[in-house]
Coordinates of C-alpha atoms and ligand atoms in Angstrom, one line a residue:
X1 CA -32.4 -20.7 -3.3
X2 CA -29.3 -20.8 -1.1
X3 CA -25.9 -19.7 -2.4
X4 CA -22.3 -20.1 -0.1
X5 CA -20.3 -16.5 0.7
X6 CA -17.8 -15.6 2.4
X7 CA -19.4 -13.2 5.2
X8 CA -17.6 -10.6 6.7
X9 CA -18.4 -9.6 10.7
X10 CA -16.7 -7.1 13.0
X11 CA -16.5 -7.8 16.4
X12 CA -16.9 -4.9 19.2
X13 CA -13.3 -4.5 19.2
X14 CA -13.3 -3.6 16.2
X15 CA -11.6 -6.6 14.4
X16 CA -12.9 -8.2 11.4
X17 CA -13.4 -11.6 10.9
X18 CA -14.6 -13.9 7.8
X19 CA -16.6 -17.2 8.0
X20 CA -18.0 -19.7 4.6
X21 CA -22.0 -19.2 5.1
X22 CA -24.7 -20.7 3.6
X23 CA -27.5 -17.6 2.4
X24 CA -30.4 -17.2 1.5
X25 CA -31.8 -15.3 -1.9
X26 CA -33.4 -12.9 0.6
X27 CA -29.4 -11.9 1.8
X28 CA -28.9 -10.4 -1.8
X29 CA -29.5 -6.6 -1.6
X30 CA -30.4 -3.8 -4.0
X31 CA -30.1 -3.9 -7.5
X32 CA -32.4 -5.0 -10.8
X33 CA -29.9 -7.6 -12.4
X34 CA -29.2 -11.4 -10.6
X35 CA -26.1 -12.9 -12.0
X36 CA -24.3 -16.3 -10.8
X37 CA -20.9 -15.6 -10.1
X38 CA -18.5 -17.8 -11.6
X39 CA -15.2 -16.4 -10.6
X40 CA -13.7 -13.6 -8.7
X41 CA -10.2 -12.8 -7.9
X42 CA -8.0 -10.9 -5.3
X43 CA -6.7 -7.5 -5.1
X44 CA -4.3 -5.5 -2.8
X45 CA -8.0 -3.8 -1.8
X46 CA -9.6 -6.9 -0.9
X47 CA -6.2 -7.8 1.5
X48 CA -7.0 -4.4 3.7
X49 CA -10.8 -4.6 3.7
X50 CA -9.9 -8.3 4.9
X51 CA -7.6 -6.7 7.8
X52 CA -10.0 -4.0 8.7
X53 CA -8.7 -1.3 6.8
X54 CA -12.3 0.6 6.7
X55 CA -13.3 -0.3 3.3
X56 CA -16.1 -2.2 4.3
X57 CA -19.1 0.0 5.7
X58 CA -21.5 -2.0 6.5
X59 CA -21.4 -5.0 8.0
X60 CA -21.9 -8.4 8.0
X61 CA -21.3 -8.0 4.6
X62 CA -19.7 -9.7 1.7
X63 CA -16.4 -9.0 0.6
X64 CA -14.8 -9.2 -2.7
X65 CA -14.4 -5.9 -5.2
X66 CA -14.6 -8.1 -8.7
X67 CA -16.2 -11.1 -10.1
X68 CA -17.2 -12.4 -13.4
X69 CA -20.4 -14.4 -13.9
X70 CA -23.8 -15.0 -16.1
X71 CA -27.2 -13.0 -15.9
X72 CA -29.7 -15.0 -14.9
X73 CA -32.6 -12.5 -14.3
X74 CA -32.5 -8.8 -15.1
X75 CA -34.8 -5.7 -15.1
X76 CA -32.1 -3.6 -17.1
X77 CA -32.5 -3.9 -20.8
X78 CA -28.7 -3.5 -21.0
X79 CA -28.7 -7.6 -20.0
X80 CA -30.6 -10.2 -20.5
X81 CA -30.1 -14.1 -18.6
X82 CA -27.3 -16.1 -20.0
X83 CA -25.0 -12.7 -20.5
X84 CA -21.3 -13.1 -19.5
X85 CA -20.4 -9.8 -17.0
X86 CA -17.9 -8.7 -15.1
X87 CA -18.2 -5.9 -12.2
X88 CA -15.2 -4.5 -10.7
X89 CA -15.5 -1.6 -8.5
X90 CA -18.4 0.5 -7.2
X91 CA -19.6 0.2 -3.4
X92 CA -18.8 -3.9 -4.3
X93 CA -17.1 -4.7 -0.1
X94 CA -17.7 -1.3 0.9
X95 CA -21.4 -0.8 1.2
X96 CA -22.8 -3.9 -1.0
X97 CA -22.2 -7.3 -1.0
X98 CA -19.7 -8.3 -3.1
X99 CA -17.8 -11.3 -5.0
X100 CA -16.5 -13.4 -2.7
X101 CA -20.2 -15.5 -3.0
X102 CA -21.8 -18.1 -5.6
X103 CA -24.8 -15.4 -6.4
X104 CA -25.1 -11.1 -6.5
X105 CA -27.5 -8.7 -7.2
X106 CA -26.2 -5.4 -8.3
X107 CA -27.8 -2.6 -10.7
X108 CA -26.9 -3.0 -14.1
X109 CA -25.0 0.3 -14.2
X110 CA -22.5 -1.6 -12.4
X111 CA -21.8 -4.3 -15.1
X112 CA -19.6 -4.7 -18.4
X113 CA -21.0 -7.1 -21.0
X114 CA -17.9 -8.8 -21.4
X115 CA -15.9 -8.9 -24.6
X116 CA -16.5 -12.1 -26.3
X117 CA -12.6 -12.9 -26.5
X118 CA -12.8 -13.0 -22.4
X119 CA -14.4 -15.5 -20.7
X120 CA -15.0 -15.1 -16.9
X121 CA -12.2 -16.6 -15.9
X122 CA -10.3 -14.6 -17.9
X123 CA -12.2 -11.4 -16.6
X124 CA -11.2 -12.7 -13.1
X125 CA -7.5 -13.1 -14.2
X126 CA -7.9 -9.1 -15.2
X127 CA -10.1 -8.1 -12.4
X128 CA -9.7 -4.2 -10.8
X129 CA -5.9 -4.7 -11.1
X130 CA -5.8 -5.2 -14.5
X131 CA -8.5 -3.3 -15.7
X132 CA -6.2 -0.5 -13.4
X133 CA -3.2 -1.4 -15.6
X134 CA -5.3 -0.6 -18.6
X135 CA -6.8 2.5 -17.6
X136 CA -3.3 3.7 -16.5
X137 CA -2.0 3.1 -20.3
X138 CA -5.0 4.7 -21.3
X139 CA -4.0 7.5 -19.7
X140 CA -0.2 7.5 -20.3
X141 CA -1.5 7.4 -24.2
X142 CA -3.8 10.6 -23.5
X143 CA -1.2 12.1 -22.3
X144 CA 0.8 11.9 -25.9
X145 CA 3.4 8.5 -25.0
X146 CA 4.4 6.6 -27.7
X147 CA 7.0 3.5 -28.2
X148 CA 9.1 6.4 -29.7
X149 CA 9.4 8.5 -27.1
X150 CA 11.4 5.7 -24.9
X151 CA 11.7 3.6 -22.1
X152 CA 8.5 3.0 -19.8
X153 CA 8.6 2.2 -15.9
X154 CA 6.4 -0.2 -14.1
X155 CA 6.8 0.0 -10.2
X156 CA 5.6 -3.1 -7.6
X157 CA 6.1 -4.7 -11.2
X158 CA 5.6 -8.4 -9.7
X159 CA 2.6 -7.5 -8.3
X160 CA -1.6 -7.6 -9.9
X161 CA -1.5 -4.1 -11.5
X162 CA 2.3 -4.5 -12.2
X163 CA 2.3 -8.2 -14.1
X164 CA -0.6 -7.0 -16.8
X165 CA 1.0 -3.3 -16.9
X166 CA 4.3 -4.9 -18.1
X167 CA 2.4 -7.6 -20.3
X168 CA 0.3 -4.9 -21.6
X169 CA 3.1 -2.2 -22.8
X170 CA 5.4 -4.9 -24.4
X171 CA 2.6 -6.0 -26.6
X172 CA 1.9 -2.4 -27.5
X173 CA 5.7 -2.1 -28.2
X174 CA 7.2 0.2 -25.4
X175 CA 10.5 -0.7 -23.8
X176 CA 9.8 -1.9 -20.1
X177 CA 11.7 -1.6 -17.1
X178 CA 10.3 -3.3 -14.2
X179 CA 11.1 -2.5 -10.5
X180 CA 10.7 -5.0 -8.7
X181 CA 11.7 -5.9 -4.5
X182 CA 11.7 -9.4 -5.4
X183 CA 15.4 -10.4 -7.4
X184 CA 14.2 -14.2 -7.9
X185 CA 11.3 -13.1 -9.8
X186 CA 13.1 -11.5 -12.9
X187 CA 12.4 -14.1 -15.1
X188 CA 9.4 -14.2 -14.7
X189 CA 9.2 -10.7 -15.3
X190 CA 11.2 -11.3 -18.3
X191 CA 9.0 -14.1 -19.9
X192 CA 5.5 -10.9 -19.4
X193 CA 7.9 -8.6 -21.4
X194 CA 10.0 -6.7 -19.5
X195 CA 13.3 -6.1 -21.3
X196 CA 15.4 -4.7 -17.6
X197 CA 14.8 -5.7 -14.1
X198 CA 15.7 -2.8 -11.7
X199 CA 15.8 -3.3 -7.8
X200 CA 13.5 -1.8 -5.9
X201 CA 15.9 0.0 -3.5
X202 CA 17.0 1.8 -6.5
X203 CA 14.0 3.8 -6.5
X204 CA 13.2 4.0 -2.7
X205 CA 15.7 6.2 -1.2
X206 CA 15.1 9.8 -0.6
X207 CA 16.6 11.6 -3.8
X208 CA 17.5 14.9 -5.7
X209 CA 13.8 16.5 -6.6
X210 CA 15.3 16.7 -9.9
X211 CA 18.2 13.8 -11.8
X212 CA 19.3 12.4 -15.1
X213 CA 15.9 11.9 -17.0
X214 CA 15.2 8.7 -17.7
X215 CA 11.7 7.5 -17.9
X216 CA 9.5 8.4 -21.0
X217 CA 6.6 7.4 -19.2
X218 CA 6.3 5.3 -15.9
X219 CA 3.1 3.2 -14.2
X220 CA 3.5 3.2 -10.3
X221 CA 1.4 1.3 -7.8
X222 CA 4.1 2.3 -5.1
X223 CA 3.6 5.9 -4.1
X224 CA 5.7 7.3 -1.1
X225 CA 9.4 8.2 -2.3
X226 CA 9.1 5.6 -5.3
X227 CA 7.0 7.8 -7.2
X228 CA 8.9 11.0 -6.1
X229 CA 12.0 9.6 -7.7
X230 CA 9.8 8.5 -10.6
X231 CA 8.9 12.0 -11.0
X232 CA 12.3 13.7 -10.2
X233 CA 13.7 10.9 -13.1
X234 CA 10.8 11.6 -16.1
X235 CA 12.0 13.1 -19.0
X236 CA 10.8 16.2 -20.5
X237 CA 7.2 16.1 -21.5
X238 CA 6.9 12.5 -20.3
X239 CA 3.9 11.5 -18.0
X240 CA 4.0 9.1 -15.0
X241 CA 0.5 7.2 -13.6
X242 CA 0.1 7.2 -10.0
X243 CA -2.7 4.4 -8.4
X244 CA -1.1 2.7 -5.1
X245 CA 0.2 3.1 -2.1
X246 CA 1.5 0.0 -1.4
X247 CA 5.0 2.3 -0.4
X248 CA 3.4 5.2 1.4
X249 CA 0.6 7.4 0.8
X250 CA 2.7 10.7 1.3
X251 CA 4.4 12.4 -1.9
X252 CA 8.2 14.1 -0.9
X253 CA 8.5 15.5 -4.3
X254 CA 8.5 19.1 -5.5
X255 CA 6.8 20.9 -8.0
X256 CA 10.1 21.1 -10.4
X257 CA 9.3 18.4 -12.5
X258 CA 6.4 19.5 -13.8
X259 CA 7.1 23.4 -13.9
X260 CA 10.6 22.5 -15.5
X261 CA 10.1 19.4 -17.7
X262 CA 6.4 19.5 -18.0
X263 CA 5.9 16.4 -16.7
X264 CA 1.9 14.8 -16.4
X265 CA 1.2 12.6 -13.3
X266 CA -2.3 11.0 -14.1
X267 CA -3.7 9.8 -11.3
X268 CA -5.9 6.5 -12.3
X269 CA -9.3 5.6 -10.3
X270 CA -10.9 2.2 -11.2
X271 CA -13.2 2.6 -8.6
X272 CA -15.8 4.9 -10.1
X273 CA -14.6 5.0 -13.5
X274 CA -17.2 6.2 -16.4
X275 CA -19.0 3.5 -17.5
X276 CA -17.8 4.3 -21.4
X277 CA -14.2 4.2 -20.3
X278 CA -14.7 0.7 -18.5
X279 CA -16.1 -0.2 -21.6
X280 CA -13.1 1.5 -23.8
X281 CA -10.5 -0.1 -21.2
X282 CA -12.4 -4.0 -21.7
X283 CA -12.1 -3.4 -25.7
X284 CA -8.4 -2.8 -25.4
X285 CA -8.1 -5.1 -22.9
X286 CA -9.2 -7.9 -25.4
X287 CA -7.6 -6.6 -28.4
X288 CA -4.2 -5.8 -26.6
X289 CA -3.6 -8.5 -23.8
X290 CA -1.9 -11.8 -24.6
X291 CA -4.3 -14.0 -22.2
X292 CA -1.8 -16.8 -22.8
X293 CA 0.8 -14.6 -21.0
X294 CA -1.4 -13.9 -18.2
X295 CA -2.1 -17.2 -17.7
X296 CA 1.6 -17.9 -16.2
X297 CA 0.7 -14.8 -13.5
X298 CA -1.9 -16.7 -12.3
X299 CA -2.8 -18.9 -9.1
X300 CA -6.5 -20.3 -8.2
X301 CA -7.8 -20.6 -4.4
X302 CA -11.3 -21.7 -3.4
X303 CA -13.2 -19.4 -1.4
X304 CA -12.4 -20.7 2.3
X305 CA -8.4 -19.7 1.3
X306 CA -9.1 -16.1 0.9
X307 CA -8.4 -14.3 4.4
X308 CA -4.5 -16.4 4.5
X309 CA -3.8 -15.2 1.1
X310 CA -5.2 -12.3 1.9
X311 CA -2.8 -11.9 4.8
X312 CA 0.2 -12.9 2.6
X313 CA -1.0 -10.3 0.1
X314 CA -0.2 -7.8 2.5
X315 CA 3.4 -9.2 3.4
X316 CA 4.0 -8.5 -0.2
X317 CA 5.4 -12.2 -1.3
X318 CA 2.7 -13.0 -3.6
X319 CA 3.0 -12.2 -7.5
X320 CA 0.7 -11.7 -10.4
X321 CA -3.2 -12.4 -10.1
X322 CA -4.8 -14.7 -7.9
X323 CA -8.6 -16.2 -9.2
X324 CA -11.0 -17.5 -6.2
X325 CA -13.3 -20.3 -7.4
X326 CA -15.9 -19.5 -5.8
X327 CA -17.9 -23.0 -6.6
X328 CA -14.7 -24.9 -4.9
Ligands
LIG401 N1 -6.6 3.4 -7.9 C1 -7.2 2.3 -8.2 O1 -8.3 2.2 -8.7 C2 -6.5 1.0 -7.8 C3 -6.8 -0.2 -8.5 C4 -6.1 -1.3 -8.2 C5 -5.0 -1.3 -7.3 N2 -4.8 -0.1 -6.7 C6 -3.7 0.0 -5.7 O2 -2.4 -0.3 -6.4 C7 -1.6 -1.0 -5.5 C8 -1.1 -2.3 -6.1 O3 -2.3 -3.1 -6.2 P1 -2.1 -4.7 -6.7 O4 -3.4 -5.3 -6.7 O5 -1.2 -4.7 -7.8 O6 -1.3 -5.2 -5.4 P2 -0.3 -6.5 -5.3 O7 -0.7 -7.5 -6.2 O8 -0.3 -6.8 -3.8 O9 1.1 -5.9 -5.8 C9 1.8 -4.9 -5.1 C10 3.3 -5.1 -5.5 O10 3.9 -3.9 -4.9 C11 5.3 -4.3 -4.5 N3 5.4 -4.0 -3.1 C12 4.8 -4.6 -2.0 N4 5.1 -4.0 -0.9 C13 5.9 -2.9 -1.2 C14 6.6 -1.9 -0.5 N5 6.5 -1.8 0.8 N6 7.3 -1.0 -1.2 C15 7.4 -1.1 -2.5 N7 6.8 -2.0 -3.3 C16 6.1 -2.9 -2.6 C17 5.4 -5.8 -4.7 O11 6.0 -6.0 -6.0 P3 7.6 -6.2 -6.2 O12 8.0 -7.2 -5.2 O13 7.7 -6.7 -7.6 O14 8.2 -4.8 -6.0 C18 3.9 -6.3 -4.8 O15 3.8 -7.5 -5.6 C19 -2.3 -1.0 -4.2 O16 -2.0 0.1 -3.4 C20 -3.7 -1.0 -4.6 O17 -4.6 -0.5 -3.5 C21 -5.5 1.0 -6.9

């Protein structure tokens, strides 16, 4: 049977390039369950693999770190054909093909059954950035944060991990600040559940390694000097979720807030996540996320529109989650 994918190629220079293919069953690669992808989605990841930021390994390959879709063969008694799955991680773009393709093969350790209140698309409107979101409440919860305890920040709010963050603590009652470079997009912010709208430059400027506290708890996707301010601004016993970089990988802060307030920084990995917190993180994504609200953060593109909306991924003027149809 033949399937269209987006295939990935790097040429001798070094530069990557993406063309719609028609493939063969014999291009999917190792793994014991088949499943017909319905929908996959883009993250901040699949924008640098696209522009030849090394996450790819192996090429040609295909890219694409989520997608959503229905068993239709497995070897894994975990699954069995007509399932509804999600995968979201793994070596998905880096080493095996991935979702950016009508058909994959991947072992079944790699695959969620889904929840039955999400459907793939939905899965696909969550995808690594909000199954991210989630496991940075998770986290912030672990770490003893409660609506009580007070306000909550979400940096690069606008953005995939940002938008269900934001949608995600409002339901679960925390007040939410959003930071966010984008000043035209606070009501949209607004409408996911953010109660204040701070600009980003208020957070991005080198600053004390200590100041007023302020944050209970804090989700940042920014890194760099952002989440050193976060840090230097946490109040005491507060805890702050670190998962991006999309504002430097480097960390300027000192070791004061956490020797004199006690603050946690939880650094969140969706990547290789245990397979029981993935499922954990899908439960509560189901029980917890208003998928009417998500709806408004999302935007659909067929599969030939994924390296230019890639490219204005990484320019930083998209918002929310964006699904990839990969039948269109
Ligand atoms: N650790 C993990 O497992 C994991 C999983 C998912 C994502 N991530 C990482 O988390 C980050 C966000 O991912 P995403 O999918 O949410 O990306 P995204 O949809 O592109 O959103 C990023 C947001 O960050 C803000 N931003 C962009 N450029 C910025 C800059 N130079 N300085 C400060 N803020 C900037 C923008 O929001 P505003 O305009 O509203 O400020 C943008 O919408 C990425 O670094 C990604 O690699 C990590």
């Amino acid at each position: 049977m033949s399937f269209r994918a987006l295939l990935a190629s790097r040429s001798s220079e070094g530069e990557v390039t993406t063309k719609l293919e028609t493939l063969q069953d014999d291009a999917l690669v190792d793994g014991n369950v088949d499943v017909d992808i319905a929908w996959s989605n883009l993250n901040y990841k699949d924008a640098i693999a696209l522009a030849g930021f090394n996450i790819i390994q192996s090429f040609p390959l295909v890219p694409g770190i989520d997608f959503a879709g229905t068993v239709t063969a497995s070897q894994d008694p975990h699954f069995k054909p007509g399932d509804s799955v999600v995968a979201t991680g793994w070596n998905l773009s880096q080493t095996h093909n991935g979702g950016f393709a009508q058909r994959a093969r991947v072992p079944g350790d790699w695959l969620i059954n889904l929840p039955d209140a999400i459907d793939t698309r939905n899965a696909m409107a969550i995808g690594t950035a909000g199954l991210t979101a989630m496991l940075s409440v998770l986290a912030l919860e672990q770490a003893g944060l409660t609506p009580a305890r007070g306000e909550v920040l979400v940096t690069g709010a606008t953005g995939g991990v940002g938008s269900v963050a934001i949608a995600l603590l409002a339901a679960l009652g925390y007040r939410v600040v959003a930071s966010s470079g984008k000043p035209a997009e606070a009501d949209y912010l607004r409408k996911l559940g953010a109660a204040e709208v701070i600009a980003r430059e208020k957070l991005s400027q080198p600053g004390p390694p200590v100041a007023a506290e302020r944050w209970a708890g804090a989700i940042d996707s920014v890194g760099g000097q952002t989440l050193a301010n976060v840090l230097a601004q946490t109040s005491y016993r507060g805890a702050v979720t670190t998962c991006g970089f999309v504002g430097g990988r480097e960390l300027p802060a000192t070791v004061l807030p956490f020797i004199l307030r006690g603050v946690t920084l939880a650094g969140i990995d969706s990547v290789q996540a245990p397979h029981g917190l993935r499922e954990q993180a899908w439960k509560r994504l189901a029980s917890d996320l208003d998928l009417n609200l998500l709806a408004s953060t999302l935007s659909e593109i067929p599969l030939d529109a994924v390296p230019d909306t890639a490219r204005q991924m990484l320019g930083g003027s998209r918002k929310g989650r964006t699904l990839v149809n990969v039948n269109r």
